[in-house]
CSV table of C-alpha atoms and ligand atoms in Angstrom, one decimal:
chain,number,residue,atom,x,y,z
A,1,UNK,CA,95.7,55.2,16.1
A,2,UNK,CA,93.0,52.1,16.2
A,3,UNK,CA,92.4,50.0,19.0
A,4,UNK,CA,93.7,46.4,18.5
A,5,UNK,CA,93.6,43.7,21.2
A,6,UNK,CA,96.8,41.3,21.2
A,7,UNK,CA,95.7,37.7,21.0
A,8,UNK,CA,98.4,34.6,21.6
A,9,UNK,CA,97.7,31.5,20.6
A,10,UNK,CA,99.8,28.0,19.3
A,11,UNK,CA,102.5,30.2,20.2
A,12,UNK,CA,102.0,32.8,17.9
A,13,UNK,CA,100.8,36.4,18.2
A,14,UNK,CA,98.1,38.4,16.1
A,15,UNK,CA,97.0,41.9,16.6
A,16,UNK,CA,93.6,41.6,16.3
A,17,UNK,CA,91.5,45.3,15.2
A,18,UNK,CA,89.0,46.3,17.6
A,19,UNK,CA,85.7,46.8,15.5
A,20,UNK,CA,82.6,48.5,16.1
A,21,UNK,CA,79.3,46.0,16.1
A,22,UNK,CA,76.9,48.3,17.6
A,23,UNK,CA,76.9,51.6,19.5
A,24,UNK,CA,77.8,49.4,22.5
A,25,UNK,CA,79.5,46.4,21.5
A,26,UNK,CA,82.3,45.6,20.0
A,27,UNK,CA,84.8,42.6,19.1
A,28,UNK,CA,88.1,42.2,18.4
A,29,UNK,CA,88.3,40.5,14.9
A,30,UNK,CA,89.5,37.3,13.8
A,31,UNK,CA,90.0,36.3,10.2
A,32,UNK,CA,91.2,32.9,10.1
A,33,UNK,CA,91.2,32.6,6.3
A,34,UNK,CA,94.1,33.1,4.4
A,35,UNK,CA,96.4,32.2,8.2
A,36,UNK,CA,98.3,29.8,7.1
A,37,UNK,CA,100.5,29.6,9.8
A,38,UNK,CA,97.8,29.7,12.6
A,39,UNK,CA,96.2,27.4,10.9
A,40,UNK,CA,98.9,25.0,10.8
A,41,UNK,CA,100.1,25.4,14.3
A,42,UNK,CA,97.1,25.3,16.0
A,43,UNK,CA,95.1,22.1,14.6
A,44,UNK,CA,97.0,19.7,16.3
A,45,UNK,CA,96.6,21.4,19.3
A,46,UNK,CA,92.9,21.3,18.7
A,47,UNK,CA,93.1,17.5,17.5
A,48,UNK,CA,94.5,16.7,20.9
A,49,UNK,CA,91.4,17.8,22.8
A,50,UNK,CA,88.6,15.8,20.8
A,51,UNK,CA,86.9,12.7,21.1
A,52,UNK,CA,86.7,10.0,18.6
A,53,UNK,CA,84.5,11.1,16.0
A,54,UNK,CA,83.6,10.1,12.0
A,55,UNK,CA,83.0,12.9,10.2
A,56,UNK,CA,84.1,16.5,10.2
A,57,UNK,CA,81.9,19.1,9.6
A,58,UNK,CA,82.2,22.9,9.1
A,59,UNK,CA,79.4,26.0,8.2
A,60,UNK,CA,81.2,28.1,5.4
A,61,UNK,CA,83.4,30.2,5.5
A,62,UNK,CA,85.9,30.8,8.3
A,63,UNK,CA,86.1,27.6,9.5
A,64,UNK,CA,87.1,25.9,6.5
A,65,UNK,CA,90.8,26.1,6.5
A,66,UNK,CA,90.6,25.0,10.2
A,67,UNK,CA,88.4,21.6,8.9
A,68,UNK,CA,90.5,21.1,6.6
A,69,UNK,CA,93.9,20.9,8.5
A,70,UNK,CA,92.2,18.8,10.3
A,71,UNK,CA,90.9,16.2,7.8
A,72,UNK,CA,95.2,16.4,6.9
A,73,UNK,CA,96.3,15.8,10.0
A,74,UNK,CA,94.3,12.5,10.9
A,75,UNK,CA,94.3,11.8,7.0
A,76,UNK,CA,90.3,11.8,6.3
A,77,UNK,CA,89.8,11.8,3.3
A,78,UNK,CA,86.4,14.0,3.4
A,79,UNK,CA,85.2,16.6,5.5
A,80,UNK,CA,81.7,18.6,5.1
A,81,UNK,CA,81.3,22.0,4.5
A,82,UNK,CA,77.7,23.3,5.0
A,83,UNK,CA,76.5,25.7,2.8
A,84,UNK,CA,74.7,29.2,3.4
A,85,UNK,CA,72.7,29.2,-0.3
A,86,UNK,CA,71.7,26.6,-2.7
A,87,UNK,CA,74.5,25.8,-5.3
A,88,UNK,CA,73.2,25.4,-8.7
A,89,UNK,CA,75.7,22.4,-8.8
A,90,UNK,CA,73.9,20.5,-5.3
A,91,UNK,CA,72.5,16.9,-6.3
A,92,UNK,CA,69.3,16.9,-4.3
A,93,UNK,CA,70.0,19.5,-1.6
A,94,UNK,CA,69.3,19.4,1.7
A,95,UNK,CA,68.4,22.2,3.7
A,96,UNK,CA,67.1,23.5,7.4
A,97,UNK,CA,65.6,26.9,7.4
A,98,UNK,CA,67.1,28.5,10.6
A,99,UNK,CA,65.8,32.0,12.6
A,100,UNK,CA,68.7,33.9,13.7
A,101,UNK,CA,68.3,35.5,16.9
A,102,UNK,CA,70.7,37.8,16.3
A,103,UNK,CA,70.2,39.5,12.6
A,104,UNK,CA,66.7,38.8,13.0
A,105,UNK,CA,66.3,36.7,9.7
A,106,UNK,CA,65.9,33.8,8.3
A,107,UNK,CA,68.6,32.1,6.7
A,108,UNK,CA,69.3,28.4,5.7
A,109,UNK,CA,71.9,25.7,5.9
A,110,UNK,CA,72.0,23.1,3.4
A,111,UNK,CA,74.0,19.9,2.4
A,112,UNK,CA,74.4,18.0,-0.9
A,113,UNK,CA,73.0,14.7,-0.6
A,114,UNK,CA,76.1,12.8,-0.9
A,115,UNK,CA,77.5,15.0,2.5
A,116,UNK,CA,74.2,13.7,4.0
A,117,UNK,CA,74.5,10.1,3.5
A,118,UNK,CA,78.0,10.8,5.0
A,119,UNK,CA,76.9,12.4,7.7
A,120,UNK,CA,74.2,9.4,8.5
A,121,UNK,CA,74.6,7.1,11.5
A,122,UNK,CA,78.4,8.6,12.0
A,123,UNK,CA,80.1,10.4,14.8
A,124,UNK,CA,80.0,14.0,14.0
A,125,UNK,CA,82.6,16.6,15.2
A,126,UNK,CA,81.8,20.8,14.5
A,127,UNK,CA,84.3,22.3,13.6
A,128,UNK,CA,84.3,26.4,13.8
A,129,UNK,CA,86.9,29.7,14.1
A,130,UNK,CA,84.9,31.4,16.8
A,131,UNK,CA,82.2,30.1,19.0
A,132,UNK,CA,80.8,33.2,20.2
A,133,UNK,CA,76.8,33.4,20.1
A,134,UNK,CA,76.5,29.7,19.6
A,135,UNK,CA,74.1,30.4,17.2
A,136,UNK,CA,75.6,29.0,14.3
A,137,UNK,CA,76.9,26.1,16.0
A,138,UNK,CA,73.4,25.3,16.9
A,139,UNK,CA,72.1,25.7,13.6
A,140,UNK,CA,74.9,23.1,12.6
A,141,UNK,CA,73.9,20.8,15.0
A,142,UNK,CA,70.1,21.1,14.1
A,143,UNK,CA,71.2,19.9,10.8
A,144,UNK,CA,73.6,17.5,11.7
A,145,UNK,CA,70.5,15.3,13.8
A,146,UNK,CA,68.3,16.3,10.8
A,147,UNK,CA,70.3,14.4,8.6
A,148,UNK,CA,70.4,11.3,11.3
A,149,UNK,CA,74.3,12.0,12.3
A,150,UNK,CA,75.3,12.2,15.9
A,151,UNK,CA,76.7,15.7,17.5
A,152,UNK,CA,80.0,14.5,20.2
A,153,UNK,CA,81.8,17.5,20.1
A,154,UNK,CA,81.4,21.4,19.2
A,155,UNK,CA,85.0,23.0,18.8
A,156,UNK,CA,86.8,26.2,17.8
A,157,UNK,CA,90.1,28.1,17.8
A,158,UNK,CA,88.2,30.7,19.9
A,159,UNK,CA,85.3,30.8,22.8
A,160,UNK,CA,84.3,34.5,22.7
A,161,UNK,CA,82.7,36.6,25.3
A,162,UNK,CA,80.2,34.0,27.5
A,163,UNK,CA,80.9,31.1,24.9
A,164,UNK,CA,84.1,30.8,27.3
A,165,UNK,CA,82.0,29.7,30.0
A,166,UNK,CA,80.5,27.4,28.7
A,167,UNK,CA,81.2,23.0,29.4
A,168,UNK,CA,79.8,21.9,26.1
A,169,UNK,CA,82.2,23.1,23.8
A,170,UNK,CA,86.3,22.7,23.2
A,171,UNK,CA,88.4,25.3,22.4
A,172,UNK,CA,92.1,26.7,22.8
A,173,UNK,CA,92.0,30.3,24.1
A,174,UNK,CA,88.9,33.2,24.8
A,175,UNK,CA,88.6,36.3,22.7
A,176,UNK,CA,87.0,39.2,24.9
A,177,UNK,CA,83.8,40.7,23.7
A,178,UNK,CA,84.0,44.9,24.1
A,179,UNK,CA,80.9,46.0,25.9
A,180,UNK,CA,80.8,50.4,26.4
B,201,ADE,N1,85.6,38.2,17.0
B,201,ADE,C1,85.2,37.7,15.8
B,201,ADE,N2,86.0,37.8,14.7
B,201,ADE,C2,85.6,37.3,13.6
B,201,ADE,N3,84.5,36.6,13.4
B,201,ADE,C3,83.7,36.4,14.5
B,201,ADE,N4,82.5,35.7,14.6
B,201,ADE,C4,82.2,35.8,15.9
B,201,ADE,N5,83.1,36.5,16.6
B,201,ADE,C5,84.0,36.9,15.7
């Protein structure tokens, strides 16, 4: 039988598969899309830890039905999704190269311009599923002060491995990582 780590949260449990990253590491995983009850139960919980803040903003894709909860339950009527590869549909896009550390490569992040000018001069909170290397969350942040918006808060469902540690970020329960 496969491994599966048990993982409560908003006062639900998921059994969450154990899966192999590397010879030596792996994680338990978490696939927020498609959880509509997690989703729904755990985004006010969320809501009540943040700061005031303008303007939503998530990386695509697992975060999106988490931003989007959100932007319902404090009735925005926008929230930003940055994208991973240049739409054919963007109006002028805007886009930070950014070195992962992690896969070795270069990928990008990029906004259409109309998400810029709403990201401009506002209070930005990041939204995610998982903060686990921090790397994306960086990257989000790059392109948030890029764009002339102001980071005040980084959150997740989920601080895994170190992330837990950390002070700079807001989240409602730690995910172990699986080190042999
Ligand atoms: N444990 C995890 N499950 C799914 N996505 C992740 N991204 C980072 N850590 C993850």
């Amino acid at each position: 039988m496969s491994k599966s780590f048990t993982l409560k949260i908003a006062g639900l449990e998921r059994q969450l598969p154990i899966v192999k990253l590397s010879p030596s590491l792996s994680i338990a995983s978490f696939v927020l899309l498609g959880d509509a009850e997690l989703v729904r139960q755990a985004t006010p919980l969320l809501v009540k830890k943040l700061p005031p803040f303008d303007v939503i903003i998530t990386a695509e894709a697992k975060g999106i039905p988490l931003a989007q909860q959100l932007a319902n339950e404090l009735q925005y009527d926008h929230f930003v999704v940055a994208r991973k590869s240049i739409k054919a549909y963007m109006k002028n896009p805007f886009v930070l190269e950014v070195n992962s550390i992690t896969t070795s490569t270069t990928q990008i992040l990029c906004l259409d311009s109309l998400d810029v000018e709403r990201i401009k001069g506002k209070r930005v909170a990041i939204i995610d599923d998982v903060i686990s290397t921090g790397e994306s969350i960086q990257s989000l942040e790059q392109l948030i002060t890029k764009a002339g918006g102001q980071v005040v808060c980084k959150a997740a469902l989920l601080a895994e491995g170190d992330a837990a540690l950390r002070k700079d970020i807001i989240f409602l329960e730690k995910l172990p990582l699986f080190v042999d």
